[in-house]
Short mmCIF file of C-alpha atoms and ligand atoms in Angstrom, two decimals:
data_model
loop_
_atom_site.label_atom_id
_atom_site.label_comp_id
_atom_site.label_asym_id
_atom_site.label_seq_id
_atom_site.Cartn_x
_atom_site.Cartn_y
_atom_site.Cartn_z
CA UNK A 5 118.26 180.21 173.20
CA UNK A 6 118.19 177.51 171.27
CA UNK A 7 120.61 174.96 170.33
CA UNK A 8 121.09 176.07 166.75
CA UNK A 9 120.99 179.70 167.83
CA UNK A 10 123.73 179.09 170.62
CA UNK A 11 125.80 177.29 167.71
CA UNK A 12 125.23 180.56 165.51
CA UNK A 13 126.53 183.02 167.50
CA UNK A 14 129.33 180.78 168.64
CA UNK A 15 130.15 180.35 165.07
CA UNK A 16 129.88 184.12 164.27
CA UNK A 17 131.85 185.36 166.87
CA UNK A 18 134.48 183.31 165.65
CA UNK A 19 134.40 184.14 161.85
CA UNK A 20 134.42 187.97 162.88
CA UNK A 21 137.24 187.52 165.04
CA UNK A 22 139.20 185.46 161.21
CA UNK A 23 138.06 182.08 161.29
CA UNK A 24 137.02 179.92 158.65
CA UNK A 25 134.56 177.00 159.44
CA UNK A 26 135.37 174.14 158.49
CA UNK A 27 132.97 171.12 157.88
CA UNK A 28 132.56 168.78 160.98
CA UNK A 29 133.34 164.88 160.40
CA UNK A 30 131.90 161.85 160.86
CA UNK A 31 132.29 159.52 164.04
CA UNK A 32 135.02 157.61 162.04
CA UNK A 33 138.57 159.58 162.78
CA UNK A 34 141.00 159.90 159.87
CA UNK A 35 143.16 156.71 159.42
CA UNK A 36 145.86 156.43 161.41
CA UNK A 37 144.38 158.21 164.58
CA UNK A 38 144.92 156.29 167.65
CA UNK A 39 141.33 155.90 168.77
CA UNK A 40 138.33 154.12 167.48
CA UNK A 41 135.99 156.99 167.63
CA UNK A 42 136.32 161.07 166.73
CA UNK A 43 136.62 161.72 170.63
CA UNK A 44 137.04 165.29 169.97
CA UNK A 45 136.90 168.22 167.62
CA UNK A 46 140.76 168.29 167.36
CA UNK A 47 140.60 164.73 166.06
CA UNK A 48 140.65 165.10 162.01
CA UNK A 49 142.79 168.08 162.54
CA UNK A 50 145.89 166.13 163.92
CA UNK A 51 147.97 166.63 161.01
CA UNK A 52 147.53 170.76 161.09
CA UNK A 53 148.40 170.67 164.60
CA UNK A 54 151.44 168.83 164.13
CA UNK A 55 152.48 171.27 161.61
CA UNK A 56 150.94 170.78 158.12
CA UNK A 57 149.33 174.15 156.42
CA UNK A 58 145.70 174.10 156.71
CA UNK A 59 143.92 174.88 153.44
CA UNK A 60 141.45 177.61 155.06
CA UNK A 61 144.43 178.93 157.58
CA UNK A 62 145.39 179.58 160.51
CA UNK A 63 142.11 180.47 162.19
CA UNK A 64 139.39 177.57 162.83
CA UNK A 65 135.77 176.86 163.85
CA UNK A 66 133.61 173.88 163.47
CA UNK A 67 131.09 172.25 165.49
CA UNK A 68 132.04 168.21 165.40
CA UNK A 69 129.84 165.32 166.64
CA UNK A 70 131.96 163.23 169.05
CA UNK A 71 131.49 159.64 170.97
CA UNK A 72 133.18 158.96 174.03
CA UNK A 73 132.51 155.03 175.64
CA UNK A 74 134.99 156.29 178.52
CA UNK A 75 131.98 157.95 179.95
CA UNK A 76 129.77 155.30 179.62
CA UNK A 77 129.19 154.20 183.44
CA UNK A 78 128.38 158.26 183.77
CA UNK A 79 125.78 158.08 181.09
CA UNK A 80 122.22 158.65 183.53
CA UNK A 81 124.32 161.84 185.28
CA UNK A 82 123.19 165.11 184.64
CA UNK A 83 126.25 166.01 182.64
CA UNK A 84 127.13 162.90 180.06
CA UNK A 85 126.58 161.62 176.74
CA UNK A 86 128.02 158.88 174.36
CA UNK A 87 127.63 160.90 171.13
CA UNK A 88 127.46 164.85 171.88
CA UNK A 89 128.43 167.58 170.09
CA UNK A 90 131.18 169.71 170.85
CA UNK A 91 132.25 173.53 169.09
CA UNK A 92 135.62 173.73 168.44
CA UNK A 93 138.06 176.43 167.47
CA UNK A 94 141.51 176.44 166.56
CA UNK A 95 144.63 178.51 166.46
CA UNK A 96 147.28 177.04 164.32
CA UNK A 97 150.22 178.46 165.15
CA UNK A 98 149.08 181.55 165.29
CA UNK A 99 147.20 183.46 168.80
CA UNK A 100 147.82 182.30 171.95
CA UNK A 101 146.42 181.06 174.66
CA UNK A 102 145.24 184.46 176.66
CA UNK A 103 143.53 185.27 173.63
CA UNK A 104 141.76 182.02 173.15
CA UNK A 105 140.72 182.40 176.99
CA UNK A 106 140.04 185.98 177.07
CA UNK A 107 137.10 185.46 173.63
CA UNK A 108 135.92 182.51 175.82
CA UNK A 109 134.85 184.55 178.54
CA UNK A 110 133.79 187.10 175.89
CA UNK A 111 131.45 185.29 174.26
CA UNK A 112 130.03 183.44 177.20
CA UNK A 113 129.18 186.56 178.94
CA UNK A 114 128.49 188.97 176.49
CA UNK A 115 127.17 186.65 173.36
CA UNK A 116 125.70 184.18 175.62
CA UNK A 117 124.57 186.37 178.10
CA UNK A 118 126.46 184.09 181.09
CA UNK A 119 126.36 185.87 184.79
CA UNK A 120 130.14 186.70 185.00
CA UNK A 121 129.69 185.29 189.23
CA UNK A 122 128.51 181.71 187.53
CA UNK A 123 131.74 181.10 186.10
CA UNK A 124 135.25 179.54 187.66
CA UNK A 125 138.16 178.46 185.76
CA UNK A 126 140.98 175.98 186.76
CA UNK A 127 145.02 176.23 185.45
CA UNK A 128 147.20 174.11 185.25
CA UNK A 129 149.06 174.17 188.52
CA UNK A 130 152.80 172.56 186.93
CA UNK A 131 154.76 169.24 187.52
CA UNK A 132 157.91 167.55 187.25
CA UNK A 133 157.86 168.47 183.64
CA UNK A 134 156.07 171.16 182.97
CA UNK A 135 155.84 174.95 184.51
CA UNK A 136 152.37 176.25 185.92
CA UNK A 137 150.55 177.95 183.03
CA UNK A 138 150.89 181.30 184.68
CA UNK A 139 149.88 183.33 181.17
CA UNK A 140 146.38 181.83 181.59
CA UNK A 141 146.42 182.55 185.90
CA UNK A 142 146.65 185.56 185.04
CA UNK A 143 144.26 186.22 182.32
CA UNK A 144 141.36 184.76 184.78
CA UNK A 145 142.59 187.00 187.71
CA UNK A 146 142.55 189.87 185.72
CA UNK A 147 138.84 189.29 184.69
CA UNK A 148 137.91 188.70 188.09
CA UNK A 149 136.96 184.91 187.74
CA UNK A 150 137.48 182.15 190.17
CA UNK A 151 140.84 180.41 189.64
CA UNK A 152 141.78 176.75 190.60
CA UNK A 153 145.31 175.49 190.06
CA UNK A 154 145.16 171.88 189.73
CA UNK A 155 148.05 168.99 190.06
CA UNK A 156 146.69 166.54 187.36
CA UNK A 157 143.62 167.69 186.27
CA UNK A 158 144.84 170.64 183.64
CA UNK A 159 146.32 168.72 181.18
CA UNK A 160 144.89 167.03 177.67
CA UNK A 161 146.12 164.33 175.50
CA UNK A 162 144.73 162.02 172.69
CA UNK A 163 145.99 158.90 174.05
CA UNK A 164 149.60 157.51 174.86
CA UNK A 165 151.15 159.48 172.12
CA UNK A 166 150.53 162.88 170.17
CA UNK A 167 149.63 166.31 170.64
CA UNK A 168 148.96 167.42 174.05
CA UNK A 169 149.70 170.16 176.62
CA UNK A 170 148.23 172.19 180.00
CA UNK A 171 144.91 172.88 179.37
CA UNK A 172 142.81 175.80 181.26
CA UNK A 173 139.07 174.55 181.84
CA UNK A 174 135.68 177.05 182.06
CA UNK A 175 132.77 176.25 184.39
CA UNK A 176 129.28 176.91 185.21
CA UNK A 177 127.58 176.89 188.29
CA UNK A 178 124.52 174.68 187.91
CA UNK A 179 123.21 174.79 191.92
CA UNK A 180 120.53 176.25 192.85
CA UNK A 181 122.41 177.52 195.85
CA UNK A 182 124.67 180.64 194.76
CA UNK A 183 128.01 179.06 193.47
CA UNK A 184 130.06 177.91 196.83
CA UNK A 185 133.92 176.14 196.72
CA UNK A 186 135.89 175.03 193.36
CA UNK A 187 135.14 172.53 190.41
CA UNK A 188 137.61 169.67 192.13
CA UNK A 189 135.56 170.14 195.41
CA UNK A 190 131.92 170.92 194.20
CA UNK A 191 130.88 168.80 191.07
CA UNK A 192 127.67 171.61 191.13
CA UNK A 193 130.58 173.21 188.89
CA UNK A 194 129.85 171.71 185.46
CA UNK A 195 132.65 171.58 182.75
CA UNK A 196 131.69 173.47 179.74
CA UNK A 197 134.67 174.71 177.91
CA UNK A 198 138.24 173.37 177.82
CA UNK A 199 141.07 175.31 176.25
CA UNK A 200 144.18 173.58 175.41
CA UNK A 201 147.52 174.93 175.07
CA UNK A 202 148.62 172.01 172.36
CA UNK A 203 152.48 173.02 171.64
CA UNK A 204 153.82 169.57 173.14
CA UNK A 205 154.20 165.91 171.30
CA UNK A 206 154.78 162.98 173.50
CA UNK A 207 156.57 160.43 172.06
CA UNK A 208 156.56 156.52 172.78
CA UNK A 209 159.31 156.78 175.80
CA UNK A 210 156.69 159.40 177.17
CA UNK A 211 159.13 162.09 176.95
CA UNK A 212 157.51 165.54 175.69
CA UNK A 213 159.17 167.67 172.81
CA UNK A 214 157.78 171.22 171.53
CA UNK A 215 155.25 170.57 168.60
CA UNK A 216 156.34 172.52 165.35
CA UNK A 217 154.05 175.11 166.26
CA UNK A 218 152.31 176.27 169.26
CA UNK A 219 148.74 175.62 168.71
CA UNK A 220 145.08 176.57 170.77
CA UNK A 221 142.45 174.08 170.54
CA UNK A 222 139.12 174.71 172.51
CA UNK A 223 136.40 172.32 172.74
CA UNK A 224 132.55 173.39 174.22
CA UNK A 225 130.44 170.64 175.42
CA UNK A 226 127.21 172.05 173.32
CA UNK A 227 124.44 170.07 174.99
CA UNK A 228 125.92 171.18 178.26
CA UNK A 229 126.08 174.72 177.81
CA UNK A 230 122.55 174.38 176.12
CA UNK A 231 120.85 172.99 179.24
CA UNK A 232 122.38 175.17 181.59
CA UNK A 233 121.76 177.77 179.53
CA UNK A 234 118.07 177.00 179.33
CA UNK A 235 117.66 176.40 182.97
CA UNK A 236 117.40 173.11 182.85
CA UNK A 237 119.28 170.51 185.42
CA UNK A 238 120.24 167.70 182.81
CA UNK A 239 121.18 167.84 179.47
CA UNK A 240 118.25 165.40 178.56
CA UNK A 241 116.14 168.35 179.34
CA UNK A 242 117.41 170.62 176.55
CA UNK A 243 115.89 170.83 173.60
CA UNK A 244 118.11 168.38 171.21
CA UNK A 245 116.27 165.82 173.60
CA UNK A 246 112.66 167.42 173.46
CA UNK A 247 110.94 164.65 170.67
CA UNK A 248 112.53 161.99 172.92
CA UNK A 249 111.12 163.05 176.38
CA UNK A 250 108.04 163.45 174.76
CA UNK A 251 107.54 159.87 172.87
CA UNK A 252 109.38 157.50 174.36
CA UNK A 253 107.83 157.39 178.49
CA UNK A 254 104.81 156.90 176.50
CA UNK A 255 106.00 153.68 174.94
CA UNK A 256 108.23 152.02 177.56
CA UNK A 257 107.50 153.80 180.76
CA UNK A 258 110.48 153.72 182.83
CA UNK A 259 112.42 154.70 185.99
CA UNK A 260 114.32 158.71 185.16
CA UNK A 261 117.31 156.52 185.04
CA UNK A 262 116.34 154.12 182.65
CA UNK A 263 115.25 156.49 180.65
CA UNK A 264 118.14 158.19 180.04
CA UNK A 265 120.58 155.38 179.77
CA UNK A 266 117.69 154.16 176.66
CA UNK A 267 117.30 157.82 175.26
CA UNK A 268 121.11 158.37 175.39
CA UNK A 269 122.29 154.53 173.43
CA UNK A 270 119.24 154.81 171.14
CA UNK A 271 120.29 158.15 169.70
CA UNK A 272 123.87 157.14 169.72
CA UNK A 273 123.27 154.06 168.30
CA UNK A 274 121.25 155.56 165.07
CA UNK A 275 124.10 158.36 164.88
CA UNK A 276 126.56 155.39 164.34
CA UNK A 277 124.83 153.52 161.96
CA UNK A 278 123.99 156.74 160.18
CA UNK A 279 127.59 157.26 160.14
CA UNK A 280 128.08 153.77 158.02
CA UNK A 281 128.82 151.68 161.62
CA UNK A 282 127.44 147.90 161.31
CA UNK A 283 127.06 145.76 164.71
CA UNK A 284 129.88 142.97 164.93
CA UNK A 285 132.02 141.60 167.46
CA UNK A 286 135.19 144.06 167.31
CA UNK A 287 135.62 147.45 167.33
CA UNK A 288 133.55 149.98 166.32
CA UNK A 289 130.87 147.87 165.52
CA UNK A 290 130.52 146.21 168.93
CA UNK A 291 130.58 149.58 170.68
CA UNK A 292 127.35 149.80 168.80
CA UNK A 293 126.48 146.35 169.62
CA UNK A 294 126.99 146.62 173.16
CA UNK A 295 124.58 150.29 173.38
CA UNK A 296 121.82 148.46 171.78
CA UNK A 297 122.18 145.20 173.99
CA UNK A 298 122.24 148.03 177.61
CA UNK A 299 118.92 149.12 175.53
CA UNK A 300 117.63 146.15 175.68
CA UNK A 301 118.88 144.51 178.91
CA UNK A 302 116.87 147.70 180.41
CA UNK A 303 113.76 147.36 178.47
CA UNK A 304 113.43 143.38 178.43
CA UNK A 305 113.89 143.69 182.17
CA UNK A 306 110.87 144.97 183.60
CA UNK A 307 108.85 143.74 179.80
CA UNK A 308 110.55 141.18 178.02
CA UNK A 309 107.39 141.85 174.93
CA UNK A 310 108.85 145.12 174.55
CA UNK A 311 110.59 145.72 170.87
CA UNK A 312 112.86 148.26 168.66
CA UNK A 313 110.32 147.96 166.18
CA UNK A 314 108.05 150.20 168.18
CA UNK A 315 110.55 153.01 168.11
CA UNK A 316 108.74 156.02 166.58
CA UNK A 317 110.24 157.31 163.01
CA UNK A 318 110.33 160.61 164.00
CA UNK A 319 112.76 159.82 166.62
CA UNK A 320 115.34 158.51 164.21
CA UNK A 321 114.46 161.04 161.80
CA UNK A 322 115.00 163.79 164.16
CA UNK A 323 118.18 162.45 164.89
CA UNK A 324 119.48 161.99 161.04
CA UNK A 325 118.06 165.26 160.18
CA UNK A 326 119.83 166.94 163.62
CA UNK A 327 123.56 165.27 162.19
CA UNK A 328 122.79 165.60 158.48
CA UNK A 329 122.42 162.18 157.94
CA UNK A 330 121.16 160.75 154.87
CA UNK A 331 120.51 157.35 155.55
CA UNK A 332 117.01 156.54 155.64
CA UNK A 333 115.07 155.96 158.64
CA UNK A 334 113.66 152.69 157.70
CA UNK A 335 117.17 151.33 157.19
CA UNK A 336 118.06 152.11 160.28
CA UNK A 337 114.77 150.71 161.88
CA UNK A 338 115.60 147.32 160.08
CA UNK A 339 119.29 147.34 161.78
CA UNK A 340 118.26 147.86 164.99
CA UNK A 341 115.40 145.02 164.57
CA UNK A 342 117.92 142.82 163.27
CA UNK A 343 120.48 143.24 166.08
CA UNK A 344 117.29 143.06 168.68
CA UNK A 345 116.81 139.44 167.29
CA UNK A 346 120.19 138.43 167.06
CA UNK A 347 120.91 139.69 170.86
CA UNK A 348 117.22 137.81 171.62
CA UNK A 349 118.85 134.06 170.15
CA UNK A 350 122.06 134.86 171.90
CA UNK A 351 120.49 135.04 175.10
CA UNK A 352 117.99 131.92 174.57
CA UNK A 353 121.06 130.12 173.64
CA UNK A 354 123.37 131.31 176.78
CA UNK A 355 119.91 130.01 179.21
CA UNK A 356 120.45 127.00 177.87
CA UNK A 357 123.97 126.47 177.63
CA UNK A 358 124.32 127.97 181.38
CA UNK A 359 121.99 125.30 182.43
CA UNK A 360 124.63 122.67 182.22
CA UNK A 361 126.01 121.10 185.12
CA UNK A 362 129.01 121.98 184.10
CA UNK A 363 128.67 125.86 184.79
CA UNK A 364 126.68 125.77 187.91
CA UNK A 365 129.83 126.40 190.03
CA UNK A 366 132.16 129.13 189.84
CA UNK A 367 133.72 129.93 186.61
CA UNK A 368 137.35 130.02 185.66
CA UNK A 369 138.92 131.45 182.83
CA UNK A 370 138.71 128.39 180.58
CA UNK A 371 135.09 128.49 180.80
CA UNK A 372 134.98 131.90 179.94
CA UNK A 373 137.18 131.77 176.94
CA UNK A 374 134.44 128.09 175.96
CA UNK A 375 131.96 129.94 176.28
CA UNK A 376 133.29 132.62 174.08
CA UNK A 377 134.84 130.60 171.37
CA UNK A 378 131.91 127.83 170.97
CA UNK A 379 128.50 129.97 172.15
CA UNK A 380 129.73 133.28 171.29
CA UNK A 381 128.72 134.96 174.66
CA UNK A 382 131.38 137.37 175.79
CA UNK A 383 131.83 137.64 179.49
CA UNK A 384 129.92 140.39 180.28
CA UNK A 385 126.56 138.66 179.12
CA UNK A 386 127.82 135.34 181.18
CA UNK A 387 128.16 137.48 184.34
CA UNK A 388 124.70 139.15 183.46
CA UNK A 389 122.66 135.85 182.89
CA UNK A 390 124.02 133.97 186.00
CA UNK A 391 123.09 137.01 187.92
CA UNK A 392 119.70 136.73 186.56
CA UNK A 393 119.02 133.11 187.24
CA UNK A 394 120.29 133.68 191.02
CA UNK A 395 118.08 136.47 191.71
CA UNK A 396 115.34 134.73 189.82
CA UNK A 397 116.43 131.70 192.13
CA UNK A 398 115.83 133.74 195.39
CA UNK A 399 112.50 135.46 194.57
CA UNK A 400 111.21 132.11 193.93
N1 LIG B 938 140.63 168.55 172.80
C1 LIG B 938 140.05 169.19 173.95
C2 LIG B 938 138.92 168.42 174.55
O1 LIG B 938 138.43 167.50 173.96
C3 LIG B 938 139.58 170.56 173.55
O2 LIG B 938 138.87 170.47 172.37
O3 LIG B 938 138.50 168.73 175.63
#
């Protein structure tokens, strides 16, 4: 299957079963939201969760791009992207949650043709505040899947404050071996679908009270369940990724890890500029700063000649067309050139100012926050270029 099929029949089974799709949005959250990027599909729907009537009802489905930087030192694993795509449905106050989990295992298994023995679930187990979910044990034990009650892991917030509650999580054996222990013990058990009972708020003091309403809200990892789905180990090998596997170890050839860490900021990074995102040195824009300076760091280091400006159109076109984009490829070719050259000064400049006597010992903060405030090099690219000129120091 492939992706846009799988997203289809997810999408289908939904609207048969009285949900209304609603349009996905960008990377940018709604104002207001606590975090700097859409995170997850429940993001622009805060306010309906929290009790405002939804214009299409009850009864929800989308599929909604997400970016998550948490995961970045993951990014290279089998399992994680910056910007993926996750399917979402919704029950606004009206099923609950053994519903929500019993069309889960529905659809995986019957619409997605899943082997029933590849799946496991986990529950949330209870703590000092909060009951086991015992309505959702039981669902799974009745279906004959797997169950795992955990301590901390079964439980989903969106930050400090807001919606949140006990969550019940799907998996998918991708070994190669037939499935063996649980998803804490066996990371072979990949995360695909997380179902959230949402009927809690927690306030500042980080005490809970009931939400207005007692919500679902399910989120599928899609380029997860593609891959697996497809037999393939990674999620670079599904077909979302196919143009990029093909072109780019032609231009830059490159360890498999290097390659996906390029593949995985690249396409991020033309998602958030196609989403209106400009490189600077706060926020949003210096996430997208920072993806295109990894890029580079990783290219520059085996081939310092190689350049952005070699990246094939139809990669970003792909990727604008794949998010319904309409910014035009060349723009985003010229951004990415531009930031290439500005990272490219910053790093002639940081040679030169590291060169000083003054910074051959060990830094302290005060040099840090100098170097900052009068070169512009953040600490991260300090650390990076000393590092460089010692090992460059020892090979001579
Ligand atoms: N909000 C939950 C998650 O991101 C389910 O969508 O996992």
């Amino acid at each position: 299957m492939h992706t846009e099929q799988i997203v289809r029949t997810f999408v289908e089974y939904f609207e048969e079963r009285g949900h209304r799709r609603i349009t996905g949005s960008t990377l940018l959250p709604p104002p207001g939201d606590p975090v700097l990027f859409t995170t997850s599909g429940m993001h622009p729907l805060t306010p309906y969760l929290e009790g405002r009537p939804h214009p299409l009802g009850r009864r929800l489905v989308n599929v909604q791009r997400c970016l998550r930087t948490t995961d970045l030192d993951e990014v290279g694993d089998d399992t994680h992207l910056t910007v993926f795509e996750m399917l979402g449905t919704w029950s606004l106050g009206d099923y609950e949650g053994p519903q929500s989990l019993d069309w889960g295992y529905r659809l995986l298994t019957e619409g997605l043709g899943v082997d029933p023995g590849l799946l496991h679930a986990t529950v949330h187990g209870g703590d000092d505040r909060t009951c086991p979910d015992d309505a959702s044990l039981r669902v799974w034990q009745d279906l004959g899947v797997p169950v795992e009650l955990t301590e901390g892991d079964n439980w989903w917030d969106n930050g400090p404050v807001g919606p949140c509650g006990p969550d019940s999580e799907i998996f998918l054996w991708s070994g190669d071996t037939p499935p063996r222990s649980t998803p804490t013990r066996d990371d072979r058990w990949v995360e695909v679908w997380n179902h959230v009972m949402m009927r809690h708020r927690r306030l500042d003091d980080g005490s809970l009270v009931p939400l207005p309403q007692r919500n679902i809200d399910t989120g599928l990892g899609l380029e997860r369940l593609t891959s697996l789905l497809q037999g393939k180990s990674s999620v670079y090998e599904c077909d979302v990724f196919e143009p990029w596997r093909r072109l780019v170890p032609a231009l830059w050839p490159l360890d498999e890890q290097s390659l996906r860490l390029v593949q995985d900021h690249l396409r991020s990074a033309v998602v958030i500029l196609g989403d209106g995102v400009r490189p600077a040195n706060t926020g949003r824009g210096y996430v997208l700063r920072r993806l295109v300076r990894r890029v580079l760091t990783v290219l520059w280091r085996d081939d310092p000649s190689r350049e952005l400006g070699d990246l094939p159109e139809e990669l970003v076109l792909h990727t604008l067309d794949h998010f319904r984009q309409d910014m035009g490829p060349g723009d985003v070719r010229r951004l990415l050139v531009e930031e290439e050259r500005r990272f490219s000064r910053l790093l002639e400049r940081g040679r030169q100012v590291l060169a000083r006597p003054r910074f051959q010992g060990p830094l302290y903060d005060e040099d840090f926050h100098y170097l900052h405030d009068t070169h512009g090099l953040p600490r991260d690219l300090v650390m990076s270029l000393r590092q460089d000129r010692r090992e460059r120091r020892e090979s001579r």
